mmCIF file of C-alpha atoms in Angstrom:
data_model
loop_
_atom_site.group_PDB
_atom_site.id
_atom_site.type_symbol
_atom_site.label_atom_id
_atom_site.label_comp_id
_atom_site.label_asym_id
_atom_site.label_seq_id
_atom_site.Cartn_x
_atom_site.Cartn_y
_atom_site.Cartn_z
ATOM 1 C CA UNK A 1360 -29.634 2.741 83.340
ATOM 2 C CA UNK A 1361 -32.998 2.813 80.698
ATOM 3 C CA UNK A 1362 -33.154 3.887 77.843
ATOM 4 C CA UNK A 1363 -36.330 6.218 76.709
ATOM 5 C CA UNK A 1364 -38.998 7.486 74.802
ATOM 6 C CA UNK A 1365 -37.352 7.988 71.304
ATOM 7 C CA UNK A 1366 -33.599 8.501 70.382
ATOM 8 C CA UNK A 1367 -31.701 7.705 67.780
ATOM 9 C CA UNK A 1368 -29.392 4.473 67.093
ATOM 10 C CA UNK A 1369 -26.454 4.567 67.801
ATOM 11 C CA UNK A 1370 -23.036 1.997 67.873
ATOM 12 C CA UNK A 1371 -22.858 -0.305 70.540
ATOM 13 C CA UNK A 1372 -19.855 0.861 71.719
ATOM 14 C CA UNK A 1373 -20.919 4.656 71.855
ATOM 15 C CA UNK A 1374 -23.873 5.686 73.578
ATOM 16 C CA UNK A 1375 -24.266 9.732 75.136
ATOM 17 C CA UNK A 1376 -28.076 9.959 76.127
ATOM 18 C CA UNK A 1377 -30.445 12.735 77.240
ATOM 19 C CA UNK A 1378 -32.478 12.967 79.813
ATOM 20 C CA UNK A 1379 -35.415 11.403 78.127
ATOM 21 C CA UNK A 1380 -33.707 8.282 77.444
ATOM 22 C CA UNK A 1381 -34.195 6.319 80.662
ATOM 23 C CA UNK A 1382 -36.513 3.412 81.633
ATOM 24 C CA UNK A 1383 -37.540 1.938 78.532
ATOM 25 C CA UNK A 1384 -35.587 -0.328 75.782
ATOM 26 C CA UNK A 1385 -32.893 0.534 72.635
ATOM 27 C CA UNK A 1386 -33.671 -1.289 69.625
ATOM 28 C CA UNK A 1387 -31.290 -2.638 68.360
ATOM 29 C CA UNK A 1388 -30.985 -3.603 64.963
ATOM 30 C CA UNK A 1389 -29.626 -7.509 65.694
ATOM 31 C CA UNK A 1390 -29.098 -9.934 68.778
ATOM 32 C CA UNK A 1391 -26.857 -12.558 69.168
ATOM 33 C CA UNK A 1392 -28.612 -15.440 69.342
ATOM 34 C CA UNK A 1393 -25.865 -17.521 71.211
ATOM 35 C CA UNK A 1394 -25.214 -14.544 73.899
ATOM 36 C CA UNK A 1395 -29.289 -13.900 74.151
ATOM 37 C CA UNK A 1396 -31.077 -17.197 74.008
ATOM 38 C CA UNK A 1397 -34.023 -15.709 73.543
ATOM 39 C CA UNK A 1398 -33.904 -14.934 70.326
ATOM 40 C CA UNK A 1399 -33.365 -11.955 68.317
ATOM 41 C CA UNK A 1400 -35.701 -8.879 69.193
ATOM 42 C CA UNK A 1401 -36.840 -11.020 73.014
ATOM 43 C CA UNK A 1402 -34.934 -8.281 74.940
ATOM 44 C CA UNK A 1403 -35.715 -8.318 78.590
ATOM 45 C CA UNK A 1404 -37.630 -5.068 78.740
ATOM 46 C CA UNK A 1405 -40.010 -5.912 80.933
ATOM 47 C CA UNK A 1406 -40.849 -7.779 84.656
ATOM 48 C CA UNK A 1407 -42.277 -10.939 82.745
ATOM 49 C CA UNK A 1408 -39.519 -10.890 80.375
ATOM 50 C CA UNK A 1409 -36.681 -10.744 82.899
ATOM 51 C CA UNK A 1410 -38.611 -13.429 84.910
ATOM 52 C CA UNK A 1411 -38.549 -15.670 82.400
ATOM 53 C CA UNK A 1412 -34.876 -15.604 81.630
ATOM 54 C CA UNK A 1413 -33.748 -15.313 85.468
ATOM 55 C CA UNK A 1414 -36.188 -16.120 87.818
ATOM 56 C CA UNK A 1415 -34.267 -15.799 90.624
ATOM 57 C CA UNK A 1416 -34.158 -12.091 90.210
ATOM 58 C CA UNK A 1417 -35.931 -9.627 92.245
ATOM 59 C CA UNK A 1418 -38.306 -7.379 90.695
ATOM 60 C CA UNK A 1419 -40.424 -6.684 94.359
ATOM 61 C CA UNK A 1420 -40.846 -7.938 97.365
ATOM 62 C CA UNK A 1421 -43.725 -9.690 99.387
ATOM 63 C CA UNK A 1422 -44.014 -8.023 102.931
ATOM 64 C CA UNK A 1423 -46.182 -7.122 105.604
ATOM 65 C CA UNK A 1424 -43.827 -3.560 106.662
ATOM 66 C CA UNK A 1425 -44.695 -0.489 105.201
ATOM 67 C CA UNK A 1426 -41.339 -0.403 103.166
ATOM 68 C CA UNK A 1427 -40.372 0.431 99.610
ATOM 69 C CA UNK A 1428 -36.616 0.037 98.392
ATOM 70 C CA UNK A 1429 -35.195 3.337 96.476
ATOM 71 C CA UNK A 1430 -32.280 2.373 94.667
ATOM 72 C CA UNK A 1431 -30.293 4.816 92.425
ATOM 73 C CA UNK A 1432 -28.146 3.628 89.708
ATOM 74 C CA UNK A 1433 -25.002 4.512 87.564
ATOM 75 C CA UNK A 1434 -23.200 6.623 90.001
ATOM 76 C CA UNK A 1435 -21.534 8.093 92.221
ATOM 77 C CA UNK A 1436 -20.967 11.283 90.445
ATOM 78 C CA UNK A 1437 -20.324 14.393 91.991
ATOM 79 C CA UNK A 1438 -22.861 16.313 89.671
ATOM 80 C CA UNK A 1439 -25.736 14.584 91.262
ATOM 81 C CA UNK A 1440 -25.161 11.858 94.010
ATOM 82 C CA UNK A 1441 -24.618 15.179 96.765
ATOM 83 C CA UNK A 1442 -27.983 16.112 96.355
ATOM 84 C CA UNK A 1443 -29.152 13.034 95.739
ATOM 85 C CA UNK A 1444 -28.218 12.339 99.112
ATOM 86 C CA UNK A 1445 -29.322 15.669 100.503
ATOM 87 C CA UNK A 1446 -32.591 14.847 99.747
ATOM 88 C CA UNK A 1447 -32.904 11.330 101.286
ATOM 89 C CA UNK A 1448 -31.340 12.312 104.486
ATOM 90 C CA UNK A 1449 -33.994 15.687 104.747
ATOM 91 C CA UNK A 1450 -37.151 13.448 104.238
ATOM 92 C CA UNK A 1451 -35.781 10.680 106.344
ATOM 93 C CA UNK A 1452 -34.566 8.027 103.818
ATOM 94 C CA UNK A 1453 -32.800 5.127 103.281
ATOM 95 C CA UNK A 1454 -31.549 3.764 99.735
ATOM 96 C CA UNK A 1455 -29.124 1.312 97.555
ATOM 97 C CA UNK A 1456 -27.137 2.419 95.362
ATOM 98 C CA UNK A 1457 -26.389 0.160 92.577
ATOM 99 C CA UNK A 1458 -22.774 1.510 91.822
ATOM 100 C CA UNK A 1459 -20.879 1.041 88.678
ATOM 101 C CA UNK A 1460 -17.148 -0.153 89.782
ATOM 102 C CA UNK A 1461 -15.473 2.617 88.006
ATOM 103 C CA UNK A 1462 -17.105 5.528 89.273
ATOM 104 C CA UNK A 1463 -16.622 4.038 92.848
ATOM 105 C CA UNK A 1464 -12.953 4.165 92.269
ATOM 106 C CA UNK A 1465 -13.056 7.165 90.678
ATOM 107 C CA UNK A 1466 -15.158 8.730 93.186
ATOM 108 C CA UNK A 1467 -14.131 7.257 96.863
ATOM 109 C CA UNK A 1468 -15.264 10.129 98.935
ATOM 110 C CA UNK A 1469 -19.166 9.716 97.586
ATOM 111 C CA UNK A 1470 -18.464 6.449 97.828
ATOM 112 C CA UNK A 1471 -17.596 6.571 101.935
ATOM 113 C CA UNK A 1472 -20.458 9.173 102.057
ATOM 114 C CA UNK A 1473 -23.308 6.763 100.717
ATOM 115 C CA UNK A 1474 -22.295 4.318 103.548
ATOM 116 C CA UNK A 1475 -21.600 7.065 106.468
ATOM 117 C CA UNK A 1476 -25.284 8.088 106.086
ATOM 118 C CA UNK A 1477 -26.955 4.798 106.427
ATOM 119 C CA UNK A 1478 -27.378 3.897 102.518
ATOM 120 C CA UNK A 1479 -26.004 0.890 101.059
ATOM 121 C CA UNK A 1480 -24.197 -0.159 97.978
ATOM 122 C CA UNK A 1481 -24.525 -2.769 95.473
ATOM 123 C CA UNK A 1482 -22.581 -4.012 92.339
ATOM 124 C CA UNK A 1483 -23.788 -2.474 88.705
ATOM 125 C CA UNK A 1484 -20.841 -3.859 87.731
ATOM 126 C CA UNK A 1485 -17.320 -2.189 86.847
ATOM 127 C CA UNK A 1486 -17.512 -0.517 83.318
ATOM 128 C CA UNK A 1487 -21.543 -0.900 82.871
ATOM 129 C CA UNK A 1488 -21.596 -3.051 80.197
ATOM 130 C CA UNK A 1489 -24.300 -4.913 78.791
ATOM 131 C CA UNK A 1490 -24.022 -8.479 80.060
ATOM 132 C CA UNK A 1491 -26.243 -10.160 77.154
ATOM 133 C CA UNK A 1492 -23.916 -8.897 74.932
ATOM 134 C CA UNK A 1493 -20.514 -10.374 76.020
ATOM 135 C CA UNK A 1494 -19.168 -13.516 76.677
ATOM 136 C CA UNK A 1495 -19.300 -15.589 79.977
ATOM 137 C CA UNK A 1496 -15.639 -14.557 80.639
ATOM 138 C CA UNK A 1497 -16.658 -11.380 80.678
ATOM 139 C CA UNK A 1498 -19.465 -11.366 82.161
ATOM 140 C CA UNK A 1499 -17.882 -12.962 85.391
ATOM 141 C CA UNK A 1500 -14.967 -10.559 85.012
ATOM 142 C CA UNK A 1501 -17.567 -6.762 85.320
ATOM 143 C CA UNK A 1502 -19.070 -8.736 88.246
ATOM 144 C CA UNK A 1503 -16.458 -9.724 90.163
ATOM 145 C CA UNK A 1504 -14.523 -6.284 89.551
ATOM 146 C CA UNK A 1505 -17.697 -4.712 90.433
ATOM 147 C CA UNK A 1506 -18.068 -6.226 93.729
ATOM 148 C CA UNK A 1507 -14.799 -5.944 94.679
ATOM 149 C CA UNK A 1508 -14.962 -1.922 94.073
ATOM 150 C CA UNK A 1509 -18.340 -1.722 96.521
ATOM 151 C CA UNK A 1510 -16.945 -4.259 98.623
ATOM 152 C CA UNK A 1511 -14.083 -1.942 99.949
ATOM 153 C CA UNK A 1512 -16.699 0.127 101.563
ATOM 154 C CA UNK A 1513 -19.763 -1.901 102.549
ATOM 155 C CA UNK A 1514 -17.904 -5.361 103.234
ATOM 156 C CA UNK A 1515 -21.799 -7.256 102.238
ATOM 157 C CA UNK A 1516 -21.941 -4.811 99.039
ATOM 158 C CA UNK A 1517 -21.454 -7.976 96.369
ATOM 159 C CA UNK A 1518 -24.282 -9.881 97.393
ATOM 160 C CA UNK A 1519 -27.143 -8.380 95.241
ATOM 161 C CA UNK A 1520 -26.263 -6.950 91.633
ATOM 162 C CA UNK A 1521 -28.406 -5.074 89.104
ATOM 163 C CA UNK A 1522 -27.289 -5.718 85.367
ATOM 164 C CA UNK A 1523 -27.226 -2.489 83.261
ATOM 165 C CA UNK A 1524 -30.569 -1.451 81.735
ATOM 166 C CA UNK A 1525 -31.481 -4.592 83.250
ATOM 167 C CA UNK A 1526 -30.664 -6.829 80.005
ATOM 168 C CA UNK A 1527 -29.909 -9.900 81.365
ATOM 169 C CA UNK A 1528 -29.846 -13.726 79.604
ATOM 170 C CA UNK A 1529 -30.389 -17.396 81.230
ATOM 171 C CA UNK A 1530 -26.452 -17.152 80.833
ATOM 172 C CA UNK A 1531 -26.242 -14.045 82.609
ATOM 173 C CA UNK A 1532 -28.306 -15.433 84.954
ATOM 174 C CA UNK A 1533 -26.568 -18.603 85.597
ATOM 175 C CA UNK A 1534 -22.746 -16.658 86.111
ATOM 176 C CA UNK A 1535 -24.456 -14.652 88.030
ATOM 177 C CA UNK A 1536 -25.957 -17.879 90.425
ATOM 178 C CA UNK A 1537 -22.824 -19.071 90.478
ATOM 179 C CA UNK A 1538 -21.207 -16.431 91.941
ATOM 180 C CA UNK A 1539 -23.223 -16.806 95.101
ATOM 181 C CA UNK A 1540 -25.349 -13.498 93.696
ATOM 182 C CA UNK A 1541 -28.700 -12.161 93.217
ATOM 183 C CA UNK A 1542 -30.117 -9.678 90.465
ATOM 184 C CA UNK A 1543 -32.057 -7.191 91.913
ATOM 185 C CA UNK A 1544 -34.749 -5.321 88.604
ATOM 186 C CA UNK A 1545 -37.309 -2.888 89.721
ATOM 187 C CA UNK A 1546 -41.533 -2.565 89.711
ATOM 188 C CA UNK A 1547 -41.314 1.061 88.796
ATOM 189 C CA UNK A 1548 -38.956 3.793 87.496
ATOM 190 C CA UNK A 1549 -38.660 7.136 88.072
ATOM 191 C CA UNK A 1550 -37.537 8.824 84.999
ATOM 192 C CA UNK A 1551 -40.156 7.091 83.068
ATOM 193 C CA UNK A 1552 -42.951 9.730 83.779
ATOM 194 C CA UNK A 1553 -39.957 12.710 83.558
ATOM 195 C CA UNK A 1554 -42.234 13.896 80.186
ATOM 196 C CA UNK A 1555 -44.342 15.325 82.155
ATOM 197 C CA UNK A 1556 -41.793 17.336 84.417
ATOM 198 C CA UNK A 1557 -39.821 16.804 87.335
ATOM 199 C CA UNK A 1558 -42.606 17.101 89.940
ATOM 200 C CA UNK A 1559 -45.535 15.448 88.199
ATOM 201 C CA UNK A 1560 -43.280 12.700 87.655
ATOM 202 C CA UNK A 1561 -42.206 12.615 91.637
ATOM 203 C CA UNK A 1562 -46.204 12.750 92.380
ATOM 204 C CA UNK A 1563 -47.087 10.448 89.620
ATOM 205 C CA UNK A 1564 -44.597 7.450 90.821
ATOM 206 C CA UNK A 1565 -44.892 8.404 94.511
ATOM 207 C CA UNK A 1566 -48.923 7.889 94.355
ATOM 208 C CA UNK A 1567 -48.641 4.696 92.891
ATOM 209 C CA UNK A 1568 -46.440 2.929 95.699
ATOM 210 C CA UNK A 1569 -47.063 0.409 97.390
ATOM 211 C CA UNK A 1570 -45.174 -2.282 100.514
ATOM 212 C CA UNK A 1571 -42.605 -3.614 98.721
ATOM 213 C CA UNK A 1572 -42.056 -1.766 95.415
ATOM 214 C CA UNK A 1573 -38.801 -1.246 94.161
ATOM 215 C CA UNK A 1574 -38.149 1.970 92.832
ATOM 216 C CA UNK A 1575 -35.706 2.551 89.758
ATOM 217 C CA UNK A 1576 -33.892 5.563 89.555
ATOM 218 C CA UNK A 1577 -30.638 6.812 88.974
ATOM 219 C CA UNK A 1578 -27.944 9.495 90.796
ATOM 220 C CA UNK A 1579 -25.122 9.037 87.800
ATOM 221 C CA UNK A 1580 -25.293 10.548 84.337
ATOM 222 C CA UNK A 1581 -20.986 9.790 83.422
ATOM 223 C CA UNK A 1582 -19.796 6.746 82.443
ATOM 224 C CA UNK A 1583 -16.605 6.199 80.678
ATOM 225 C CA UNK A 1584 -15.278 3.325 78.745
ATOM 226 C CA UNK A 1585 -16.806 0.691 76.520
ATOM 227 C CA UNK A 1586 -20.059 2.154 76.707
ATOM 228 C CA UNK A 1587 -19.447 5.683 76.932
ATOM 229 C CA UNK A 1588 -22.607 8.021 78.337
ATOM 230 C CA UNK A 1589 -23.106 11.381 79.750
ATOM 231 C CA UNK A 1590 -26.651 12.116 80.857
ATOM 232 C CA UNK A 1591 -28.123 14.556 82.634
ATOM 233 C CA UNK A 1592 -29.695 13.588 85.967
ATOM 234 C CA UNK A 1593 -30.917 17.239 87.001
ATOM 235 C CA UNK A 1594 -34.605 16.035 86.460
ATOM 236 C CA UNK A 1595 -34.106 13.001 88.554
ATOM 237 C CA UNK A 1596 -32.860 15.433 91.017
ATOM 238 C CA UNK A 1597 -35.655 17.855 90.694
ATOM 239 C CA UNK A 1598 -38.807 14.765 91.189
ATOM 240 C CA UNK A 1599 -37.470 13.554 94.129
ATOM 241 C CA UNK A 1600 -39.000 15.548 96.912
ATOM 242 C CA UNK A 1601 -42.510 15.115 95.471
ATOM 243 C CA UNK A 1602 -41.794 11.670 95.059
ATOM 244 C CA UNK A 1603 -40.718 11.040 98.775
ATOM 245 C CA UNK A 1604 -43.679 13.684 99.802
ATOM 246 C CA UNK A 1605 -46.001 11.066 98.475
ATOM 247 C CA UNK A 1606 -44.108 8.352 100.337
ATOM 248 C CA UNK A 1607 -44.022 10.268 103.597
ATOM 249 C CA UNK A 1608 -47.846 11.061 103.356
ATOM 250 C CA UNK A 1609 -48.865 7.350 102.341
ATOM 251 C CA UNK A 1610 -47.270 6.431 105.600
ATOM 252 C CA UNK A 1611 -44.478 4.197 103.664
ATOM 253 C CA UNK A 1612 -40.756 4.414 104.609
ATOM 254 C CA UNK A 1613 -38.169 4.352 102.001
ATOM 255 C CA UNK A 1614 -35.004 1.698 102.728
ATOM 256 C CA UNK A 1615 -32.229 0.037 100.834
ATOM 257 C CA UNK A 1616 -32.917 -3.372 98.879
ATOM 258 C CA UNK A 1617 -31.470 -5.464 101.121
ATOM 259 C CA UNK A 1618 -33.843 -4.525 104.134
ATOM 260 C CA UNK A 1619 -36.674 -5.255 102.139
ATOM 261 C CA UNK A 1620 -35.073 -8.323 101.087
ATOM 262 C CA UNK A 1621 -34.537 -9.457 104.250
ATOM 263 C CA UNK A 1622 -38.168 -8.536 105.704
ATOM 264 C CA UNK A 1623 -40.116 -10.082 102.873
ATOM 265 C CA UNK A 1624 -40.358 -12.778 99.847
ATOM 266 C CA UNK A 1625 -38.885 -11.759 96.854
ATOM 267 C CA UNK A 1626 -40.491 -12.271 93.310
#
């Protein structure tokens, strides 16, 4: 998940966010240069950024097909994944959902259902921590705890991964290469033109597609633990038909990331 347009600070190890506070970047007040190489304040907020530090991530994807990949992070959640999936299945759409390990195994039935209706999953890891900002233990720990959770219902779940808020680090990026995985960012987000309301954002994002996009948004506002949030994903809800109107009419289909993956070059 992204943080927004303004909010206040808060602790590290407390964050409840509204709506607003989705696809940009929280400032924090200090990095750690050994855990973020970078250097203080060089967060990866945006595609250049996160190229730099891992580029063998996937921000889009080269490809002749008419294809854009939806992917929905930080659920399941009962509050909004069931509609979130009511909507894809009445326009005809396929997605990934980047699943935090937790909620998966909190959650098993919305789990199944992604999977039953064609959708995949991928690894957000377990708790939803933010990888630049823990060790290299750790960092192999959320993974491999988050792929395991996906794993028990789409068996090739664990090979793509999308690091929360997409902070990532050369570190990151090199635990992540090492565990035979691939980060998967995003060309556009949804909930980044939500100030403008639910269906000028859907029409706004949906008119500026094109092949081999790949679409941020998110189907989970609860996550517990470490980094506590509770956010409400109504909005999200409430763009999508406009936004897969504008897909439908631009003749572009919507599938999961690792379709487009597989029919294109990543960059």
């Amino acid at each position: 998940m992204q943080s927004g347009d303004v909010f206040e600070t808060v602790s590290r190890r407390s964050v409840v966010l509204g709506a607003a506070s989705l696809c940009a970047l929280v400032a924090w007040p200090r990095v750690d240069e050994a855990l973020h190489p970078g250097g203080p304040g060089r967060e990866t907020d945006s595609p250049a950024l996160r190229h730099d530090v891992d580029p063998h991530g996937i921000t889009r994807v080269a490809t002749t097909r008419p294809w854009v990949a939806l992917t929905f992070d930080d659920g399941p959640d009962p509050r909004y994944t069931p509609a979130v999936l009511d909507r894809l299945r009445e326009f005809g759409c396929r997605a990934t959902f980047f699943a935090v390990g937790s909620n998966v195994e909190a959650h098993p039935d919305l789990a199944a259902r992604i999977v039953a209706e064609g959708h995949r999953l991928a690894n957000h890891t377990h708790d939803h921590l933010w990888l630049d900002r823990v060790d290299q233990a750790t960092v192999s720990d959320q993974l491999r705890r988050g792929a395991a959770a996906v794993q028990a219902f789409d068996r090739s779940a664990a090979e793509l991964v999308r690091p929360p808020r997409g902070w990532t680090s050369r570190a990151v990026a090199a635990t992540t290469r090492g565990l035979g995985l691939r980060s998967v960012f995003w060309s556009t987000c949804l909930e980044s033109a939500l100030r403008d309301g639910p269906g000028a954002a859907g029409d706004e994002i949906g008119a500026g597609l094109r092949r081999g996009d790949v679409v941020l948004a998110h189907d989970g506002g609860r996550v517990v633990g470490p980094n506590p949030q509770d956010i409400d994903r109504s909005r999200t809800v409430e763009a999508l038909p406009a936004l897969l109107e504008r897909l439908r009419g631009a003749g572009l289909r919507g599938v999961p990331v690792q379709e487009l993956v597989a029919a294109g070059r990543p960059r």
